[in-house]
Amino acid sequence: MCRPASPGTPLTPLSSCRAAQYACTLLGYTLQKNGASNEVITTIKQLEAHLSLGRKLFRLGNSVDALESAKRAIHLSDVVLRLCITVSHLNRAMYFACDNILWLGKSGLSKEMDQEKWSQRSFRWGLLHHLQRYYLFSLIMNLTRDFYEIKLLMEKEAANQRSSSKSPAAEDGAVSRRFGARQQTLALQLHLMLHVLRANPPLLLDVVKNACDIFIPLDKLGLYKTNPGVVGLCGLTSSILGILTILHPWLKLKP
């Protein structure tokens, strides 16, 4: 059952900028594939670049927030959750730190920034590479945490079903005869996982969001090359899901 959004839950400029940036990425790729003029494509790319720079501005100070979140996660009682969430937040802190350095270099506001070093293309690409690696590892930790939570919930649901008087023995026997023991196990596990995800919308949204996000650093690092259309679609989808968790805080996975 859907719960109403908390009153006075505003959209942050960061979430709006992210959605708009990836919408521009997707739109630019689509228009280019359909033969739009170079002038239109250039305008969209410029808008995308401005939105990206705006996001960097709004992310200033997020490293401190990520470190504070890591400090809170250390006290979680579950060892796996404690490890995954803490490491994820630490990588996010490093990601935001690299991102802040990039913003200072591009904006030219830092007088202490070595402009000669900044002008070197290899330095900028090295910083971008580290930034994407931190982002990727943070997402890997997030997905590990998601699948761990799914595993716990599946075990709990399976135990509840075994203790229930409504045992589907006849149905299971029919499945077993039709597909064999291994296929039966896989089918039951898949059905159980889907049931768990349907019953836990915050977990489902987090899995989809992280799964979409992970294609972005994989593409940037060249580990799994796609195209700007896929990156734009994944980024836009995860941004919309992130906006949903802001409008409806109960959809945000905790802790």
Backbone as CSV, one residue per row, in Angstrom:
resi,resn,N_x,N_y,N_z,CA_x,CA_y,CA_z,C_x,C_y,C_z
1,MET,0.846,-1.184,0.000,0.000,0.000,0.000,0.883,1.234,0.000
2,CYS,0.627,2.186,-0.909,1.432,3.389,-1.011,1.125,4.321,0.143
3,ARG,2.160,4.919,0.684,2.010,5.884,1.744,2.146,7.278,1.158
4,PRO,1.476,8.268,1.750,1.577,9.611,1.215,2.949,10.189,1.461
5,ALA,3.349,11.112,0.583,4.629,11.775,0.768,4.590,12.641,2.012
6,SER,5.723,12.754,2.666,5.791,13.600,3.843,5.584,15.044,3.430
7,PRO,4.780,15.818,4.157,4.552,17.191,3.780,5.827,18.003,3.883
8,GLY,5.992,18.929,2.939,7.152,19.804,2.967,8.443,19.105,2.625
9,THR,8.406,18.049,1.765,9.613,17.368,1.331,10.013,17.923,-0.022
10,PRO,10.941,18.878,-0.066,11.257,19.531,-1.334,12.251,18.730,-2.154
11,LEU,12.214,18.948,-3.465,13.230,18.394,-4.330,14.493,19.229,-4.182
12,THR,15.638,18.574,-4.058,16.891,19.307,-3.960,17.355,19.700,-5.358
13,PRO,18.083,20.825,-5.472,18.626,21.209,-6.786,19.522,20.133,-7.376
14,LEU,20.236,19.390,-6.503,21.141,18.360,-6.984,20.394,17.254,-7.713
15,SER,19.297,16.779,-7.133,18.534,15.703,-7.771,17.901,16.172,-9.067
16,SER,17.428,17.414,-9.097,16.828,17.958,-10.320,17.873,18.133,-11.405
17,CYS,19.064,18.623,-11.029,20.152,18.822,-11.998,20.601,17.494,-12.588
18,ARG,20.677,16.469,-11.737,21.129,15.159,-12.220,20.150,14.594,-13.243
19,ALA,18.858,14.674,-12.922,17.851,14.178,-13.858,17.905,14.952,-15.178
20,ALA,18.044,16.282,-15.078,18.094,17.108,-16.289,19.350,16.814,-17.106
21,GLN,20.474,16.591,-16.430,21.722,16.321,-17.154,21.620,15.024,-17.966
22,TYR,21.135,13.960,-17.324,21.058,12.689,-18.046,19.932,12.696,-19.077
23,ALA,18.908,13.523,-18.858,17.883,13.691,-19.883,18.497,14.343,-21.128
24,CYS,19.399,15.305,-20.906,20.102,15.939,-22.025,21.007,14.943,-22.742
25,THR,21.671,14.080,-21.970,22.532,13.055,-22.572,21.719,12.135,-23.485
26,LEU,20.580,11.672,-22.976,19.717,10.788,-23.757,19.123,11.507,-24.960
27,LEU,18.664,12.753,-24.750,18.071,13.528,-25.840,19.096,13.819,-26.934
28,GLY,20.308,14.201,-26.526,21.353,14.505,-27.501,21.703,13.291,-28.344
29,TYR,21.796,12.121,-27.703,22.113,10.891,-28.444,20.982,10.541,-29.406
30,THR,19.738,10.669,-28.942,18.582,10.337,-29.784,18.496,11.260,-30.994
31,LEU,18.682,12.563,-30.768,18.629,13.526,-31.871,19.762,13.300,-32.865
32,GLN,20.949,12.983,-32.343,22.087,12.732,-33.220,21.850,11.502,-34.092
33,LYS,21.257,10.456,-33.514,20.955,9.245,-34.285,19.895,9.501,-35.342
34,ASN,19.047,10.518,-35.101,17.978,10.827,-36.043,18.330,11.981,-36.972
35,GLY,19.608,12.343,-37.010,20.074,13.317,-37.986,19.764,14.764,-37.675
36,ALA,19.728,15.140,-36.394,19.480,16.540,-36.035,20.690,17.384,-36.430
37,SER,20.477,18.680,-36.540,21.547,19.587,-36.962,22.631,19.687,-35.896
38,ASN,23.853,20.021,-36.345,24.978,20.153,-35.421,24.740,21.262,-34.411
39,GLU,24.031,22.297,-34.815,23.763,23.414,-33.915,22.908,22.977,-32.731
40,VAL,21.885,22.175,-33.007,21.020,21.675,-31.937,21.801,20.749,-31.007
41,ILE,22.591,19.861,-31.591,23.379,18.922,-30.793,24.365,19.671,-29.906
42,THR,25.016,20.694,-30.464,25.977,21.490,-29.695,25.296,22.205,-28.541
43,THR,24.111,22.745,-28.781,23.366,23.451,-27.726,23.033,22.506,-26.575
44,ILE,22.591,21.298,-26.912,22.228,20.315,-25.871,23.462,19.883,-25.091
45,LYS,24.587,19.694,-25.788,25.817,19.296,-25.100,26.316,20.402,-24.182
46,GLN,26.166,21.651,-24.611,26.552,22.772,-23.752,25.673,22.835,-22.502
47,LEU,24.375,22.616,-22.689,23.463,22.592,-21.547,23.825,21.458,-20.598
48,GLU,24.156,20.293,-21.161,24.561,19.144,-20.341,25.824,19.462,-19.538
49,ALA,26.794,20.154,-20.175,28.036,20.526,-19.488,27.767,21.513,-18.358
50,HIS,26.868,22.471,-18.588,26.529,23.447,-17.549,25.826,22.764,-16.369
51,LEU,24.949,21.810,-16.673,24.268,21.080,-15.610,25.255,20.232,-14.806
52,SER,26.224,19.642,-15.500,27.247,18.855,-14.822,28.063,19.728,-13.877
53,LEU,28.445,20.927,-14.333,29.195,21.845,-13.487,28.343,22.318,-12.306
54,GLY,27.037,22.515,-12.554,26.134,22.900,-11.468,26.022,21.815,-10.420
55,ARG,25.985,20.557,-10.841,25.941,19.444,-9.889,27.179,19.421,-9.016
56,LYS,28.338,19.703,-9.614,29.579,19.732,-8.841,29.518,20.821,-7.766
57,LEU,28.915,21.948,-8.103,28.764,23.025,-7.133,27.872,22.589,-5.975
58,PHE,26.739,21.942,-6.290,25.807,21.513,-5.248,26.378,20.380,-4.389
59,ARG,27.403,19.679,-4.932,27.991,18.563,-4.172,29.128,19.010,-3.252
60,LEU,29.461,20.275,-3.247,30.505,20.755,-2.350,30.111,20.465,-0.899
61,GLY,31.005,19.861,-0.154,30.724,19.535,1.246,30.120,18.160,1.450
62,ASN,29.776,17.464,0.358,29.174,16.130,0.507,30.152,15.103,1.055
63,SER,31.469,15.378,0.912,32.461,14.459,1.472,32.294,14.351,2.988
64,VAL,32.044,15.480,3.630,31.863,15.496,5.087,30.622,14.690,5.472
65,ASP,29.536,14.866,4.705,28.308,14.106,4.985,28.546,12.611,4.833
66,ALA,29.300,12.234,3.788,29.581,10.815,3.563,30.423,10.237,4.700
67,LEU,31.389,11.005,5.193,32.212,10.542,6.315,31.383,10.392,7.583
68,GLU,30.460,11.319,7.807,29.576,11.213,8.976,28.691,9.977,8.871
69,SER,28.202,9.690,7.660,27.384,8.485,7.452,28.205,7.227,7.705
70,ALA,29.478,7.247,7.296,30.357,6.101,7.537,30.572,5.896,9.034
71,LYS,30.729,6.987,9.774,30.907,6.884,11.229,29.676,6.281,11.893
72,ARG,28.490,6.630,11.392,27.260,6.052,11.961,27.133,4.576,11.606
73,ALA,27.557,4.211,10.391,27.413,2.824,9.942,28.317,1.872,10.713
74,ILE,29.409,2.386,11.260,30.341,1.538,12.017,29.651,0.867,13.200
75,HIS,28.602,1.485,13.710,27.933,0.985,14.918,26.801,0.002,14.614
76,LEU,26.598,-0.353,13.347,25.554,-1.325,13.022,25.923,-2.688,13.596
77,SER,24.926,-3.415,14.050,25.191,-4.708,14.700,25.518,-5.809,13.692
78,ASP,24.905,-5.759,12.508,25.161,-6.778,11.486,26.517,-6.520,10.825
79,VAL,27.391,-7.524,10.861,28.758,-7.344,10.366,28.780,-7.045,8.870
80,VAL,27.984,-7.775,8.082,27.982,-7.584,6.624,27.456,-6.201,6.264
81,LEU,26.341,-5.812,6.882,25.801,-4.482,6.616,26.780,-3.396,7.049
82,ARG,27.418,-3.614,8.185,28.387,-2.627,8.679,29.529,-2.455,7.680
83,LEU,30.047,-3.566,7.162,31.154,-3.505,6.205,30.724,-2.831,4.900
84,CYS,29.614,-3.303,4.332,29.173,-2.790,3.028,28.837,-1.303,3.082
85,ILE,28.076,-0.903,4.087,27.629,0.488,4.157,28.787,1.415,4.493
86,THR,29.663,0.998,5.411,30.803,1.840,5.773,31.744,2.034,4.598
87,VAL,32.103,0.941,3.929,33.017,1.037,2.780,32.386,1.849,1.652
88,SER,31.087,1.676,1.449,30.394,2.450,0.421,30.478,3.948,0.709
89,HIS,30.222,4.338,1.955,30.270,5.762,2.315,31.694,6.318,2.225
90,LEU,32.687,5.515,2.581,34.070,5.981,2.473,34.454,6.217,1.014
91,ASN,34.006,5.346,0.137,34.289,5.538,-1.293,33.527,6.741,-1.846
92,ARG,32.318,6.959,-1.341,31.575,8.145,-1.751,32.289,9.409,-1.300
93,ALA,32.877,9.364,-0.112,33.623,10.524,0.390,34.812,10.829,-0.520
94,MET,35.521,9.797,-0.947,36.648,10.000,-1.857,36.170,10.485,-3.222
95,TYR,35.042,9.952,-3.666,34.457,10.389,-4.936,34.124,11.883,-4.896
96,PHE,33.468,12.304,-3.827,33.097,13.724,-3.702,34.337,14.611,-3.575
97,ALA,35.378,14.118,-2.895,36.613,14.898,-2.765,37.242,15.133,-4.139
98,CYS,37.340,14.078,-4.947,37.868,14.231,-6.318,36.978,15.157,-7.139
99,ASP,35.680,15.023,-6.956,34.732,15.855,-7.686,34.899,17.329,-7.318
100,ASN,35.130,17.609,-6.033,35.335,18.990,-5.594,36.611,19.582,-6.185
101,ILE,37.662,18.762,-6.275,38.915,19.225,-6.879,38.705,19.560,-8.355
102,LEU,37.940,18.705,-9.041,37.627,18.966,-10.455,36.871,20.278,-10.609
103,TRP,35.917,20.506,-9.716,35.130,21.743,-9.808,36.009,22.967,-9.573
104,LEU,36.907,22.893,-8.578,37.799,24.011,-8.308,38.714,24.288,-9.492
105,GLY,39.189,23.203,-10.123,40.063,23.383,-11.271,39.353,23.989,-12.465
106,LYS,38.133,23.520,-12.728,37.378,24.031,-13.869,36.905,25.459,-13.660
107,SER,36.537,25.773,-12.423,36.020,27.119,-12.149,37.126,28.150,-12.033
108,GLY,38.352,27.697,-11.694,39.469,28.626,-11.549,39.380,29.477,-10.304
109,LEU,38.565,29.078,-9.319,38.382,29.876,-8.114,39.516,29.686,-7.113
110,SER,40.198,28.548,-7.183,41.263,28.275,-6.224,42.581,28.856,-6.725
111,LYS,43.104,29.841,-6.003,44.375,30.450,-6.378,45.545,29.530,-6.076
112,GLU,45.309,28.574,-5.167,46.383,27.655,-4.799,46.497,26.491,-5.790
113,MET,45.508,26.348,-6.650,45.544,25.264,-7.627,46.661,25.502,-8.628
114,ASP,47.498,24.503,-8.825,48.596,24.604,-9.782,48.012,24.583,-11.192
115,GLN,47.883,25.768,-11.805,47.241,25.859,-13.109,48.049,25.152,-14.194
116,GLU,49.359,25.161,-14.047,50.187,24.465,-15.042,49.921,22.963,-14.995
117,LYS,49.820,22.440,-13.753,49.518,21.010,-13.603,48.099,20.711,-14.065
118,TRP,47.156,21.636,-13.738,45.774,21.426,-14.124,45.602,21.419,-15.635
119,SER,46.440,22.182,-16.322,46.333,22.258,-17.779,46.787,20.976,-18.462
120,GLN,47.462,20.117,-17.716,47.911,18.850,-18.292,46.724,17.891,-18.410
121,ARG,46.486,17.450,-19.617,45.349,16.556,-19.868,45.466,15.261,-19.064
122,SER,46.697,14.748,-18.900,46.899,13.480,-18.181,46.487,13.611,-16.714
123,PHE,46.728,14.796,-16.118,46.343,15.006,-14.722,44.825,14.968,-14.562
124,ARG,44.128,15.658,-15.472,42.660,15.689,-15.380,42.066,14.310,-15.606
125,TRP,42.581,13.582,-16.603,42.047,12.254,-16.875,42.344,11.285,-15.736
126,GLY,43.523,11.453,-15.103,43.850,10.608,-13.955,42.888,10.838,-12.805
127,LEU,42.549,12.105,-12.574,41.604,12.437,-11.502,40.217,11.889,-11.814
128,LEU,39.788,12.021,-13.058,38.493,11.479,-13.472,38.458,9.960,-13.326
129,HIS,39.579,9.314,-13.650,39.657,7.856,-13.535,39.481,7.416,-12.085
130,HIS,40.181,8.092,-11.164,40.044,7.754,-9.748,38.614,8.024,-9.269
131,LEU,38.034,9.126,-9.718,36.669,9.470,-9.323,35.699,8.366,-9.705
132,GLN,35.797,7.876,-10.948,34.892,6.826,-11.410,35.147,5.499,-10.709
133,ARG,36.399,5.236,-10.346,36.704,3.999,-9.615,36.065,4.017,-8.232
134,TYR,36.146,5.156,-7.546,35.499,5.266,-6.238,33.986,5.101,-6.376
135,TYR,33.425,5.697,-7.410,31.981,5.605,-7.655,31.580,4.158,-7.912
136,LEU,32.365,3.467,-8.740,32.068,2.068,-9.065,32.127,1.184,-7.829
137,PHE,33.174,1.348,-7.016,33.315,0.491,-5.841,32.214,0.761,-4.826
138,SER,31.788,2.027,-4.719,30.673,2.355,-3.840,29.403,1.645,-4.289
139,LEU,29.156,1.627,-5.597,27.961,0.958,-6.126,28.042,-0.554,-5.950
140,ILE,29.246,-1.120,-6.095,29.418,-2.561,-5.877,29.064,-2.914,-4.431
141,MET,29.504,-2.083,-3.489,29.174,-2.299,-2.084,27.667,-2.156,-1.848
142,ASN,27.046,-1.186,-2.521,25.595,-1.007,-2.384,24.837,-2.228,-2.886
143,LEU,25.251,-2.756,-4.037,24.574,-3.935,-4.591,24.825,-5.170,-3.736
144,THR,26.032,-5.280,-3.185,26.331,-6.396,-2.272,25.406,-6.351,-1.065
145,ARG,25.234,-5.147,-0.542,24.322,-4.970,0.594,22.886,-5.339,0.198
146,ASP,22.455,-4.912,-1.004,21.100,-5.222,-1.463,20.881,-6.729,-1.553
147,PHE,21.827,-7.435,-2.167,21.659,-8.873,-2.337,21.749,-9.613,-1.005
148,TYR,22.525,-9.077,-0.087,22.578,-9.664,1.258,21.227,-9.519,1.949
149,GLU,20.619,-8.347,1.822,19.299,-8.138,2.429,18.255,-9.037,1.762
150,ILE,18.351,-9.191,0.447,17.431,-10.094,-0.257,17.590,-11.515,0.271
151,LYS,18.848,-11.952,0.443,19.122,-13.306,0.949,18.494,-13.503,2.332
152,LEU,18.663,-12.519,3.223,18.086,-12.637,4.568,16.564,-12.727,4.523
153,LEU,15.956,-11.892,3.694,14.498,-11.878,3.592,13.976,-13.164,2.954
154,MET,14.719,-13.699,1.984,14.313,-14.955,1.357,14.372,-16.101,2.357
155,GLU,15.413,-16.126,3.175,15.530,-17.171,4.191,14.389,-17.070,5.202
156,LYS,14.057,-15.847,5.575,12.962,-15.639,6.531,11.630,-16.059,5.925
157,GLU,11.405,-15.699,4.663,10.149,-16.053,3.999,10.041,-17.564,3.796
158,ALA,11.170,-18.202,3.435,11.163,-19.658,3.257,10.838,-20.361,4.573
159,ALA,11.383,-19.852,5.674,11.093,-20.441,6.988,9.618,-20.273,7.332
160,ASN,9.052,-19.118,6.993,7.627,-18.884,7.249,6.761,-19.834,6.430
161,GLN,7.166,-20.060,5.187,6.394,-20.959,4.331,6.462,-22.400,4.826
162,ARG,7.648,-22.804,5.311,7.781,-24.175,5.830,6.941,-24.389,7.069
163,SER,6.827,-23.345,7.879,6.041,-23.488,9.107,4.550,-23.276,8.879
164,SER,4.194,-22.834,7.664,2.785,-22.591,7.358,2.065,-23.913,7.104
165,SER,0.811,-23.944,7.455,0.016,-25.162,7.229,-0.330,-25.337,5.770
166,LYS,-0.260,-24.230,4.992,-0.604,-24.287,3.574,0.641,-24.625,2.774
167,SER,1.049,-25.873,2.872,2.251,-26.303,2.153,1.900,-26.658,0.720
168,PRO,2.591,-26.077,-0.263,2.279,-26.343,-1.661,2.949,-27.599,-2.170
169,ALA,2.773,-28.719,-1.463,3.483,-29.942,-1.811,3.060,-30.476,-3.164
170,ALA,1.744,-30.473,-3.430,1.277,-31.014,-4.698,1.777,-30.191,-5.865
171,GLU,1.723,-28.872,-5.699,2.190,-27.985,-6.766,3.680,-28.173,-7.008
172,ASP,4.445,-28.290,-5.897,5.876,-28.494,-6.018,6.187,-29.813,-6.727
173,GLY,5.372,-30.841,-6.441,5.588,-32.127,-7.106,5.364,-32.036,-8.592
174,ALA,4.347,-31.276,-8.982,4.080,-31.113,-10.411,5.222,-30.370,-11.086
175,VAL,5.727,-29.340,-10.435,6.860,-28.598,-10.998,8.084,-29.488,-11.122
176,SER,8.308,-30.300,-10.073,9.464,-31.189,-10.071,9.398,-32.182,-11.213
177,ARG,8.211,-32.773,-11.465,8.078,-33.730,-12.551,8.267,-33.072,-13.910
178,ARG,7.864,-31.806,-14.008,7.916,-31.121,-15.299,9.320,-30.626,-15.621
179,PHE,9.999,-30.099,-14.650,11.277,-29.448,-14.931,12.480,-30.170,-14.327
180,GLY,12.261,-31.066,-13.399,13.377,-31.705,-12.737,13.737,-30.961,-11.457
181,ALA,14.556,-31.601,-10.635,14.855,-31.059,-9.310,15.588,-29.727,-9.381
182,ARG,16.603,-29.630,-10.251,17.382,-28.394,-10.304,16.543,-27.233,-10.819
183,GLN,15.779,-27.471,-11.884,14.918,-26.423,-12.432,13.860,-25.999,-11.413
184,GLN,13.375,-26.988,-10.645,12.375,-26.686,-9.621,12.958,-25.739,-8.571
185,THR,14.185,-26.042,-8.137,14.829,-25.198,-7.121,15.028,-23.775,-7.634
186,LEU,15.509,-23.658,-8.881,15.725,-22.329,-9.458,14.421,-21.559,-9.595
187,ALA,13.365,-22.274,-10.025,12.070,-21.610,-10.201,11.516,-21.141,-8.859
188,LEU,11.652,-21.976,-7.833,11.151,-21.599,-6.513,11.948,-20.435,-5.927
189,GLN,13.273,-20.467,-6.134,14.112,-19.379,-5.634,13.780,-18.056,-6.325
190,LEU,13.569,-18.121,-7.642,13.209,-16.915,-8.387,11.855,-16.380,-7.938
191,HIS,10.895,-17.290,-7.759,9.566,-16.879,-7.302,9.647,-16.254,-5.911
192,LEU,10.486,-16.840,-5.044,10.638,-16.326,-3.689,11.293,-14.936,-3.702
193,MET,12.307,-14.764,-4.571,12.984,-13.473,-4.656,12.028,-12.382,-5.156
194,LEU,11.238,-12.698,-6.171,10.277,-11.727,-6.696,9.230,-11.367,-5.639
195,HIS,8.814,-12.377,-4.874,7.844,-12.127,-3.803,8.437,-11.184,-2.755
196,VAL,9.702,-11.424,-2.386,10.371,-10.582,-1.384,10.510,-9.153,-1.887
197,LEU,10.886,-8.989,-3.152,11.067,-7.644,-3.703,9.735,-6.907,-3.815
198,ARG,8.671,-7.627,-4.201,7.352,-6.985,-4.274,6.883,-6.528,-2.896
199,ALA,7.250,-7.295,-1.883,6.815,-6.955,-0.526,7.694,-5.889,0.121
200,ASN,8.822,-5.541,-0.520,9.752,-4.558,0.046,10.131,-3.527,-1.023
201,PRO,9.230,-2.569,-1.309,9.506,-1.555,-2.338,10.806,-0.780,-2.134
202,PRO,11.206,-0.397,-0.890,12.482,0.317,-0.744,13.677,-0.493,-1.244
203,LEU,13.658,-1.804,-0.956,14.748,-2.656,-1.413,14.722,-2.805,-2.930
204,LEU,13.541,-2.962,-3.509,13.411,-3.079,-4.956,13.929,-1.829,-5.652
205,LEU,13.531,-0.652,-5.167,13.984,0.596,-5.762,15.498,0.755,-5.654
206,ASP,16.063,0.341,-4.517,17.501,0.473,-4.325,18.269,-0.439,-5.279
207,VAL,17.765,-1.656,-5.491,18.408,-2.582,-6.420,18.381,-2.020,-7.838
208,VAL,17.216,-1.555,-8.281,17.093,-1.023,-9.638,17.954,0.227,-9.807
209,LYS,17.934,1.101,-8.796,18.713,2.347,-8.861,20.207,2.054,-8.968
210,ASN,20.715,1.178,-8.108,22.144,0.849,-8.148,22.516,0.102,-9.421
211,ALA,21.625,-0.772,-9.900,21.889,-1.504,-11.135,21.965,-0.560,-12.326
212,CYS,21.120,0.467,-12.338,21.182,1.470,-13.419,22.448,2.306,-13.301
213,ASP,22.762,2.739,-12.087,23.918,3.614,-11.877,25.233,2.952,-12.251
214,ILE,25.331,1.639,-12.046,26.624,0.984,-12.214,27.093,0.999,-13.669
215,PHE,26.173,1.143,-14.619,26.571,1.214,-16.025,27.339,2.498,-16.331
216,ILE,27.149,3.543,-15.511,27.808,4.830,-15.778,29.317,4.730,-15.562
217,PRO,29.804,4.316,-14.365,31.257,4.185,-14.215,31.851,3.059,-15.054
218,LEU,31.086,1.987,-15.281,31.600,0.912,-16.141,31.893,1.434,-17.542
219,ASP,31.019,2.297,-18.047,31.235,2.886,-19.374,32.393,3.880,-19.347
220,LYS,32.430,4.737,-18.324,33.475,5.761,-18.237,34.861,5.143,-18.099
221,LEU,34.951,4.027,-17.378,36.239,3.363,-17.175,36.611,2.429,-18.318
222,GLY,35.687,2.231,-19.261,35.948,1.340,-20.391,35.854,-0.127,-20.058
223,LEU,35.290,-0.453,-18.889,35.163,-1.858,-18.491,34.001,-2.531,-19.206
224,TYR,32.957,-1.750,-19.517,31.812,-2.266,-20.265,31.252,-1.100,-21.076
225,LYS,31.757,-0.965,-22.297,31.385,0.166,-23.130,29.966,0.002,-23.665
226,THR,29.178,1.050,-23.535,27.832,1.056,-24.097,27.752,2.209,-25.100
227,ASN,26.926,3.193,-24.831,26.854,4.395,-25.647,26.165,5.478,-24.814
228,PRO,26.236,6.751,-25.240,25.611,7.818,-24.454,24.115,7.619,-24.231
229,GLY,23.449,6.918,-25.142,22.020,6.673,-24.970,21.739,5.785,-23.774
230,VAL,22.512,4.717,-23.644,22.348,3.807,-22.503,22.714,4.515,-21.200
231,VAL,23.822,5.269,-21.217,24.243,6.013,-20.029,23.172,7.028,-19.628
232,GLY,22.630,7.736,-20.625,21.595,8.720,-20.342,20.331,8.091,-19.792
233,LEU,19.912,6.968,-20.380,18.708,6.284,-19.909,18.884,5.753,-18.492
234,CYS,20.039,5.127,-18.225,20.300,4.589,-16.880,20.378,5.713,-15.853
235,GLY,21.078,6.794,-16.220,21.202,7.915,-15.296,19.873,8.585,-15.020
236,LEU,19.050,8.739,-16.062,17.740,9.361,-15.891,16.830,8.485,-15.036
237,THR,16.862,7.170,-15.283,16.034,6.242,-14.508,16.408,6.272,-13.028
238,SER,17.709,6.191,-12.729,18.138,6.205,-11.329,17.848,7.551,-10.677
239,SER,17.927,8.638,-11.469,17.616,9.964,-10.917,16.143,10.069,-10.542
240,ILE,15.275,9.538,-11.398,13.835,9.561,-11.107,13.535,8.733,-9.856
241,LEU,14.195,7.580,-9.733,14.004,6.751,-8.533,14.514,7.474,-7.290
242,GLY,15.633,8.205,-7.440,16.139,8.988,-6.321,15.171,10.090,-5.919
243,ILE,14.542,10.728,-6.914,13.544,11.766,-6.629,12.347,11.164,-5.906
244,LEU,11.967,9.943,-6.283,10.851,9.266,-5.602,11.146,9.066,-4.119
245,THR,12.394,8.712,-3.796,12.743,8.501,-2.381,12.752,9.816,-1.606
246,ILE,12.921,10.941,-2.323,12.850,12.253,-1.653,11.391,12.640,-1.411
247,LEU,10.551,12.418,-2.425,9.131,12.746,-2.289,8.424,11.810,-1.324
248,HIS,8.870,10.556,-1.292,8.278,9.540,-0.407,9.404,8.924,0.424
249,PRO,9.774,9.536,1.541,10.922,9.071,2.334,10.843,7.610,2.774
250,TRP,9.641,7.055,2.878,9.518,5.652,3.300,10.070,4.696,2.243
251,LEU,10.265,5.187,1.002,10.826,4.349,-0.061,12.342,4.273,0.005
252,LYS,12.973,5.057,0.859,14.438,5.031,0.982,14.858,3.862,1.874
253,LEU,15.774,3.067,1.364,16.228,1.881,2.115,17.005,2.328,3.352
254,LYS,16.699,1.719,4.473,17.372,2.030,5.736,17.940,0.747,6.328
255,PRO,19.076,0.804,7.044,19.811,2.033,7.376,20.643,2.501,6.206
